[in-house]
Coordinates of C-alpha atoms in Angstrom, one line a residue:
M1373 CA 92.1 189.4 -63.0
D1374 CA 89.6 190.5 -60.4
K1375 CA 92.0 189.4 -57.6
A1376 CA 94.7 191.6 -59.2
L1377 CA 92.3 194.5 -59.3
E1378 CA 91.3 193.9 -55.7
N1379 CA 94.9 194.0 -54.6
L1380 CA 95.5 197.2 -56.5
L1381 CA 92.4 198.9 -55.0
E1382 CA 93.4 197.8 -51.5
L1383 CA 96.3 200.2 -51.7
S1384 CA 93.8 203.0 -51.0
R1385 CA 92.3 203.8 -47.6
D1386 CA 89.4 205.5 -49.4
P1387 CA 86.5 203.5 -50.8
M1388 CA 87.3 202.3 -54.3
F1389 CA 85.2 200.5 -56.9
A1390 CA 85.9 198.9 -60.2
V1391 CA 82.8 198.9 -62.5
A1392 CA 82.5 197.0 -65.7
A1393 CA 79.4 196.5 -68.0
G1394 CA 77.4 198.6 -65.5
K1395 CA 78.1 196.3 -62.5
I1396 CA 80.3 196.5 -59.5
R1397 CA 83.2 194.2 -60.3
V1398 CA 85.6 194.9 -57.3
M1399 CA 85.2 196.7 -54.0
N1400 CA 88.2 197.3 -51.7
A1401 CA 87.9 196.9 -47.9
A1402 CA 87.2 200.6 -47.3
A1403 CA 84.2 200.4 -49.8
K1404 CA 82.9 197.3 -48.1
K1405 CA 83.0 199.0 -44.7
A1406 CA 81.4 202.2 -45.9
F1407 CA 78.7 200.5 -47.9
P1408 CA 78.0 197.1 -46.3
D1409 CA 74.7 196.7 -48.2
R1410 CA 76.6 196.7 -51.5
R1411 CA 78.0 193.6 -53.1
V1412 CA 80.1 192.7 -56.1
G1413 CA 77.7 192.0 -59.0
D1414 CA 75.3 194.8 -57.9
A1415 CA 74.2 197.3 -60.6
A1416 CA 76.4 200.4 -60.2
A1417 CA 73.6 202.6 -61.5
G1418 CA 71.4 201.6 -58.5
F1419 CA 74.1 203.1 -56.2
L1420 CA 75.7 205.9 -58.2
P1421 CA 74.1 208.4 -60.6
D1422 CA 73.9 207.3 -64.2
S1423 CA 75.8 210.4 -65.2
I1424 CA 78.8 209.1 -63.3
V1425 CA 78.5 205.4 -64.2
F1426 CA 78.0 206.0 -67.9
A1427 CA 80.1 209.2 -68.4
P1428 CA 81.9 208.9 -71.7
A1429 CA 85.1 210.6 -70.5
E1430 CA 88.2 208.6 -69.8
S1431 CA 88.9 210.6 -66.6
F1432 CA 86.7 213.0 -64.7
L1433 CA 85.6 214.3 -61.3
S1434 CA 82.2 214.6 -59.7
T1435 CA 80.5 214.7 -56.3
V1436 CA 77.9 212.5 -54.8
N1437 CA 75.8 212.4 -51.6
L1438 CA 75.5 208.9 -50.3
R1439 CA 73.6 208.2 -47.0
G1440 CA 74.0 211.8 -46.0
V1441 CA 77.8 211.8 -46.6
R1442 CA 79.2 213.9 -49.4
Y1443 CA 82.1 212.4 -51.5
T1444 CA 84.3 213.7 -54.2
V1445 CA 84.5 211.0 -56.9
S1446 CA 87.6 210.6 -59.0
A1447 CA 87.1 208.4 -62.1
L1448 CA 89.4 206.7 -64.5
R1449 CA 88.3 204.5 -67.4
S1450 CA 90.6 201.9 -68.8
D1451 CA 90.0 198.9 -71.0
G1452 CA 86.3 199.0 -70.4
V1453 CA 86.7 199.2 -66.6
L1454 CA 85.7 202.3 -64.7
F1455 CA 87.7 202.9 -61.5
L1456 CA 86.1 205.1 -58.9
S1457 CA 87.7 206.6 -55.8
L1458 CA 85.4 208.2 -53.2
V1459 CA 86.9 210.8 -50.8
E1460 CA 84.7 211.9 -48.0
E1461 CA 84.4 215.7 -47.8
K1462 CA 84.2 217.7 -44.6
S1463 CA 80.9 218.0 -42.8
P1464 CA 78.9 221.3 -43.0
A1465 CA 80.1 222.0 -39.4
A1466 CA 83.7 221.7 -40.5
L1467 CA 83.0 223.8 -43.5
R1468 CA 81.5 226.6 -41.3
G1469 CA 84.4 226.2 -38.8
C1470 CA 87.0 226.9 -41.5
L1471 CA 86.2 230.5 -41.1
S1472 CA 85.9 231.8 -37.6
D1473 CA 83.0 234.0 -36.6
S1474 CA 85.4 236.8 -35.8
M1475 CA 87.0 236.6 -39.2
M1476 CA 83.7 236.5 -41.0
S1477 CA 82.5 239.5 -39.0
G1478 CA 85.6 241.4 -39.8
M1479 CA 85.3 240.8 -43.5
L1480 CA 81.6 241.7 -43.5
S1481 CA 82.5 244.9 -41.6
A1482 CA 85.2 245.7 -44.2
L1483 CA 82.7 245.1 -47.0
F1484 CA 80.2 247.5 -45.5
N1485 CA 82.9 250.1 -45.1
I1486 CA 84.0 249.8 -48.6
G1487 CA 80.5 250.3 -49.9
L1488 CA 79.9 253.2 -47.5
S1489 CA 83.2 254.9 -48.5
A1490 CA 82.5 254.5 -52.2
D1491 CA 79.0 256.0 -51.8
R1492 CA 80.3 259.0 -49.8
L1493 CA 83.1 259.6 -52.2
R1494 CA 80.8 259.5 -55.1
S1495 CA 78.2 261.8 -53.6
G1496 CA 80.9 264.5 -53.0
Q1497 CA 82.6 264.1 -56.4
K1498 CA 82.8 266.8 -59.0
S1499 CA 81.5 265.7 -62.3
D1500 CA 84.8 266.5 -64.0
D1501 CA 87.1 265.0 -61.3
A1502 CA 88.5 262.0 -63.3
Q1503 CA 91.0 261.0 -60.6
T1504 CA 88.4 260.8 -57.9
Q1505 CA 86.1 258.8 -60.2
K1506 CA 88.9 256.3 -60.8
Y1507 CA 89.3 255.8 -57.0
Y1508 CA 85.7 255.2 -56.2
S1509 CA 85.3 252.9 -59.3
A1510 CA 88.0 250.8 -57.8
L1511 CA 86.3 250.8 -54.5
Y1512 CA 83.0 249.6 -56.1
R1513 CA 84.8 246.8 -58.0
N1514 CA 86.5 245.6 -54.8
Y1515 CA 83.2 245.7 -53.0
Y1516 CA 81.7 243.4 -55.6
A1517 CA 84.7 241.0 -55.6
L1518 CA 84.5 240.6 -51.9
Y1519 CA 80.7 240.4 -52.0
R1520 CA 81.0 237.5 -54.4
R1521 CA 83.4 235.5 -52.2
L1522 CA 81.4 236.0 -49.0
G1523 CA 78.1 235.4 -50.8
N1524 CA 79.3 232.2 -52.4
L1525 CA 80.7 231.0 -49.1
N1526 CA 77.5 231.8 -47.2
T1527 CA 75.3 230.1 -49.8
L1528 CA 77.6 227.0 -49.9
C1529 CA 77.4 226.7 -46.1
A1530 CA 73.6 227.2 -46.0
L1531 CA 72.9 224.7 -48.7
S1532 CA 75.2 222.2 -47.3
E1533 CA 73.7 222.6 -43.8
G1534 CA 70.2 222.5 -45.2
S1535 CA 69.3 225.9 -43.7
M1536 CA 68.6 227.3 -47.2
D1537 CA 65.9 225.9 -49.5
L1538 CA 65.7 226.1 -53.2
V1539 CA 62.9 228.3 -54.7
M1540 CA 61.6 226.2 -57.5
V1541 CA 59.7 227.8 -60.3
H1542 CA 58.8 226.8 -63.9
T1543 CA 61.6 228.3 -66.0
D1544 CA 62.5 228.1 -69.7
L1545 CA 66.1 227.0 -69.7
V1546 CA 66.6 228.0 -73.3
Q1547 CA 65.6 231.6 -72.5
L1548 CA 67.6 231.6 -69.3
C1549 CA 70.8 230.5 -71.0
G1550 CA 70.3 232.7 -74.0
E1551 CA 69.7 235.9 -72.0
L1552 CA 72.6 235.1 -69.7
V1553 CA 75.1 234.7 -72.5
S1554 CA 73.9 237.8 -74.1
S1555 CA 74.2 239.8 -70.9
V1556 CA 77.7 238.4 -70.2
T1557 CA 78.8 239.3 -73.8
M1558 CA 77.4 242.8 -73.5
L1559 CA 79.1 243.5 -70.2
L1560 CA 82.5 242.0 -70.9
G1561 CA 82.9 243.3 -74.5
D1562 CA 86.1 242.6 -76.3
G1563 CA 89.4 241.5 -74.9
L1564 CA 88.3 238.1 -73.6
A1565 CA 87.5 234.8 -75.1
R1566 CA 84.3 234.6 -77.2
V1567 CA 81.3 233.2 -75.4
E1568 CA 78.5 231.5 -77.3
F1569 CA 75.3 229.6 -76.5
V1570 CA 74.5 226.5 -78.6
T1571 CA 71.2 224.5 -78.5
D1572 CA 68.8 222.8 -80.9
L1573 CA 65.9 223.4 -78.6
E1574 CA 63.3 226.2 -78.9
H1575 CA 62.1 225.8 -75.4
L1576 CA 63.0 223.6 -72.4
P1577 CA 60.6 224.0 -69.5
A1578 CA 62.0 222.9 -66.1
S1579 CA 61.3 223.3 -62.4
V1580 CA 64.4 224.9 -61.0
D1581 CA 65.7 227.6 -58.8
A1582 CA 66.4 230.0 -61.6
N1583 CA 68.6 232.3 -59.5
K1584 CA 70.8 229.4 -58.3
V1585 CA 71.1 228.0 -61.8
E1586 CA 72.2 231.4 -63.0
R1587 CA 74.8 231.6 -60.3
L1588 CA 76.0 228.2 -61.2
L1589 CA 76.4 229.1 -64.9
L1590 CA 78.0 232.5 -64.1
N1591 CA 80.6 230.8 -61.9
L1592 CA 81.4 228.2 -64.6
L1593 CA 81.6 230.9 -67.4
S1594 CA 83.8 233.1 -65.2
N1595 CA 86.1 230.3 -64.4
S1596 CA 86.5 229.4 -68.1
L1597 CA 87.0 233.0 -69.2
Q1598 CA 89.7 233.5 -66.6
H1599 CA 91.7 230.6 -68.0
T1600 CA 91.1 230.9 -71.7
A1601 CA 93.1 233.1 -74.0
P1602 CA 91.4 236.2 -75.7
D1603 CA 91.3 234.3 -79.0
G1604 CA 89.8 231.2 -77.4
L1605 CA 86.2 230.1 -77.1
V1606 CA 83.9 229.4 -74.2
R1607 CA 80.7 227.5 -75.1
L1608 CA 77.6 226.9 -73.2
R1609 CA 75.5 224.1 -74.5
L1610 CA 72.0 223.0 -73.6
S1611 CA 70.3 219.8 -74.6
K1612 CA 67.7 217.3 -73.2
S1613 CA 68.8 213.9 -71.9
G1614 CA 65.9 211.8 -71.0
G1615 CA 64.0 213.6 -68.2
S1616 CA 66.9 215.9 -67.5
A1617 CA 68.5 219.1 -68.9
L1618 CA 72.2 218.7 -69.8
L1619 CA 74.1 222.0 -69.4
S1620 CA 77.7 222.0 -70.4
V1621 CA 80.4 224.7 -70.3
D1622 CA 83.5 223.9 -72.1
D1623 CA 86.6 225.9 -73.2
N1624 CA 89.9 225.5 -75.0
G1625 CA 91.9 227.2 -72.2
D1626 CA 94.7 226.2 -69.9
G1627 CA 93.0 223.2 -68.3
I1628 CA 93.7 222.1 -64.7
P1629 CA 97.1 220.7 -63.7
P1630 CA 96.8 217.0 -62.7
A1631 CA 98.3 217.7 -59.3
Q1632 CA 95.3 220.1 -58.6
L1633 CA 92.6 218.2 -60.3
S1634 CA 91.6 215.7 -57.5
S1635 CA 90.9 218.5 -55.0
V1636 CA 89.1 221.1 -57.1
F1637 CA 85.9 220.7 -55.2
H1638 CA 87.3 221.1 -51.7
S1639 CA 90.9 222.4 -51.8
F1640 CA 89.8 225.7 -50.3
L1641 CA 88.8 224.0 -47.1
N1642 CA 92.5 223.6 -46.3
R1643 CA 93.3 227.2 -46.8
L1644 CA 90.0 229.1 -46.2
D1645 CA 91.2 232.4 -44.8
S1646 CA 91.4 236.0 -45.8
E1647 CA 94.3 235.2 -48.1
S1648 CA 92.5 232.5 -50.0
L1649 CA 89.4 234.6 -50.3
A1650 CA 91.5 237.2 -52.0
L1651 CA 92.7 234.8 -54.7
P1652 CA 91.3 235.1 -58.2
G1653 CA 88.0 233.1 -58.4
G1654 CA 87.7 233.1 -54.6
G1655 CA 90.0 230.2 -53.9
G1656 CA 87.8 227.5 -55.4
I1657 CA 84.6 228.2 -53.5
G1658 CA 82.6 228.8 -56.7
L1659 CA 83.1 225.3 -58.1
A1660 CA 82.2 223.7 -54.8
L1661 CA 79.0 225.8 -54.8
C1662 CA 78.2 224.7 -58.3
S1663 CA 78.3 221.0 -57.4
V1664 CA 76.1 221.6 -54.3
I1665 CA 73.5 223.5 -56.4
A1666 CA 73.4 220.6 -58.9
E1667 CA 73.0 218.1 -56.1
K1668 CA 70.2 220.0 -54.4
H1669 CA 68.3 219.9 -57.7
G1670 CA 68.7 216.1 -57.7
G1671 CA 71.3 216.3 -60.4
T1672 CA 75.1 215.9 -60.8
L1673 CA 78.1 217.9 -61.9
V1674 CA 80.9 216.2 -63.8
L1675 CA 84.2 217.9 -64.6
E1676 CA 86.7 216.8 -67.2
S1677 CA 90.0 218.7 -67.8
R1678 CA 93.3 218.3 -69.5
E1679 CA 96.2 220.6 -68.9
G1680 CA 96.9 222.8 -71.9
E1681 CA 93.7 221.6 -73.7
G1682 CA 90.8 222.9 -71.8
T1683 CA 88.0 222.1 -69.4
C1684 CA 84.5 220.8 -69.8
V1685 CA 81.9 220.8 -67.0
R1686 CA 78.6 219.0 -67.5
V1687 CA 75.6 219.6 -65.3
L1688 CA 72.6 217.2 -65.4
L1689 CA 69.4 218.8 -63.9
P1690 CA 66.1 216.8 -63.7
L1691 CA 63.4 218.8 -65.4
S1692 CA 61.1 217.8 -62.5
P1693 CA 63.3 217.2 -59.5
P1694 CA 62.4 214.4 -57.1
G1695 CA 60.2 215.6 -54.2
V1696 CA 59.2 218.8 -55.9
G1697 CA 56.1 217.6 -57.7
E1698 CA 54.3 219.5 -60.4
L1699 CA 54.1 223.2 -59.6
Q1700 CA 50.7 224.8 -60.1
S1701 CA 51.9 228.1 -61.2
E1702 CA 52.3 229.0 -64.9
M1703 CA 55.6 229.1 -66.5
H1704 CA 57.7 231.7 -64.8
P1705 CA 59.1 234.2 -67.4
Y1706 CA 62.9 234.2 -66.9
T1707 CA 64.4 237.4 -65.7
N1708 CA 68.0 237.3 -64.7
G1709 CA 69.0 238.1 -61.1
G1710 CA 69.6 241.7 -62.1
M1711 CA 72.7 243.7 -62.9
H1712 CA 73.8 243.4 -59.3
L1713 CA 74.3 239.6 -59.7
L1714 CA 76.1 240.0 -63.0
Y1715 CA 78.4 242.7 -61.6
T1716 CA 79.1 240.5 -58.6
E1717 CA 79.7 237.2 -60.4
L1718 CA 81.8 238.8 -63.2
S1719 CA 83.8 241.0 -60.9
E1720 CA 87.0 239.1 -61.7
L1721 CA 86.7 239.9 -65.4
M1722 CA 85.4 243.5 -65.5
G1723 CA 87.6 246.5 -65.2
S1724 CA 87.2 249.1 -62.4
E1725 CA 85.9 251.7 -65.0
Q1726 CA 82.8 249.5 -65.5
Y1727 CA 81.8 250.2 -61.9
A1728 CA 81.8 254.0 -62.3
G1729 CA 78.0 254.0 -62.0
G1730 CA 78.1 252.7 -58.5
F1731 CA 75.6 250.1 -57.4
P1732 CA 73.5 248.9 -60.4
D1733 CA 69.9 247.9 -59.8

């Protein structure tokens, strides 16, 4: 049986493992070459995160950083055997190189001009000039949409390169999630799927970068809302799992087509240009950013999706991340990143009329 599995796994040029009962049962040649210190019979949990090895889903995707190399992990569980395929992602240098300096400069210049034009138009507008108000509202919305894409891309590059550090503070995750869902519901109103927050916890203190966690959740909520019918449901759950917080965003929307599923964390790398940045959702940059934010916290992100049934994303964040230690400050009262962050991250979902007030504080 193991020989048959080994022959099957050898068909892949990428590292592949078969895991059963928590142990590595089969490794193909690519896996043996990439990880020469691993042997058949080793505990898989000593090599890969528990959230991947013991994930209950039949099939899912995740990312993992092993020996400084980042991999997308495709997983399939069958008859008690977990099959794992690891595809190496592009290096931070390649990530930055996907967008030339001149292209980035041009888009930043365009972004500045959009904001400047909207400000000037607004300052010279008559209070009863509805047509002009419509135009500058559209300018503001486009400003935020482009700001979101460039901001996510810059943060993704900086975190991947190690040039941006997390700002860790004591944060109550129950309060963070509750206030975030309330703000999203208030801003979006009717016409979209219902968003709800579910938890059995009164408080869950954690040492996290609250702003980055908020961006992660806003990206996941925005993705779900874009692909869920108005009569559908998007649910954010929070629970405690050992020494970690388990955050999950699930919906009953369109789901992800199988042909696209294996590349959701890095597909934008092959088409990162001004056209892909104009796509709804920013061409997939947000999901890649979410996985990196989870990894930088010492956690993992696992995505499970079935076309026509919906998507579930689970994020496991250590309450006290390795290397952070116990912070001496008191619990930091959560305050969201401000209306600017909400207007930016929800720009795909909000109408132009909601930007009539210009730049929110």
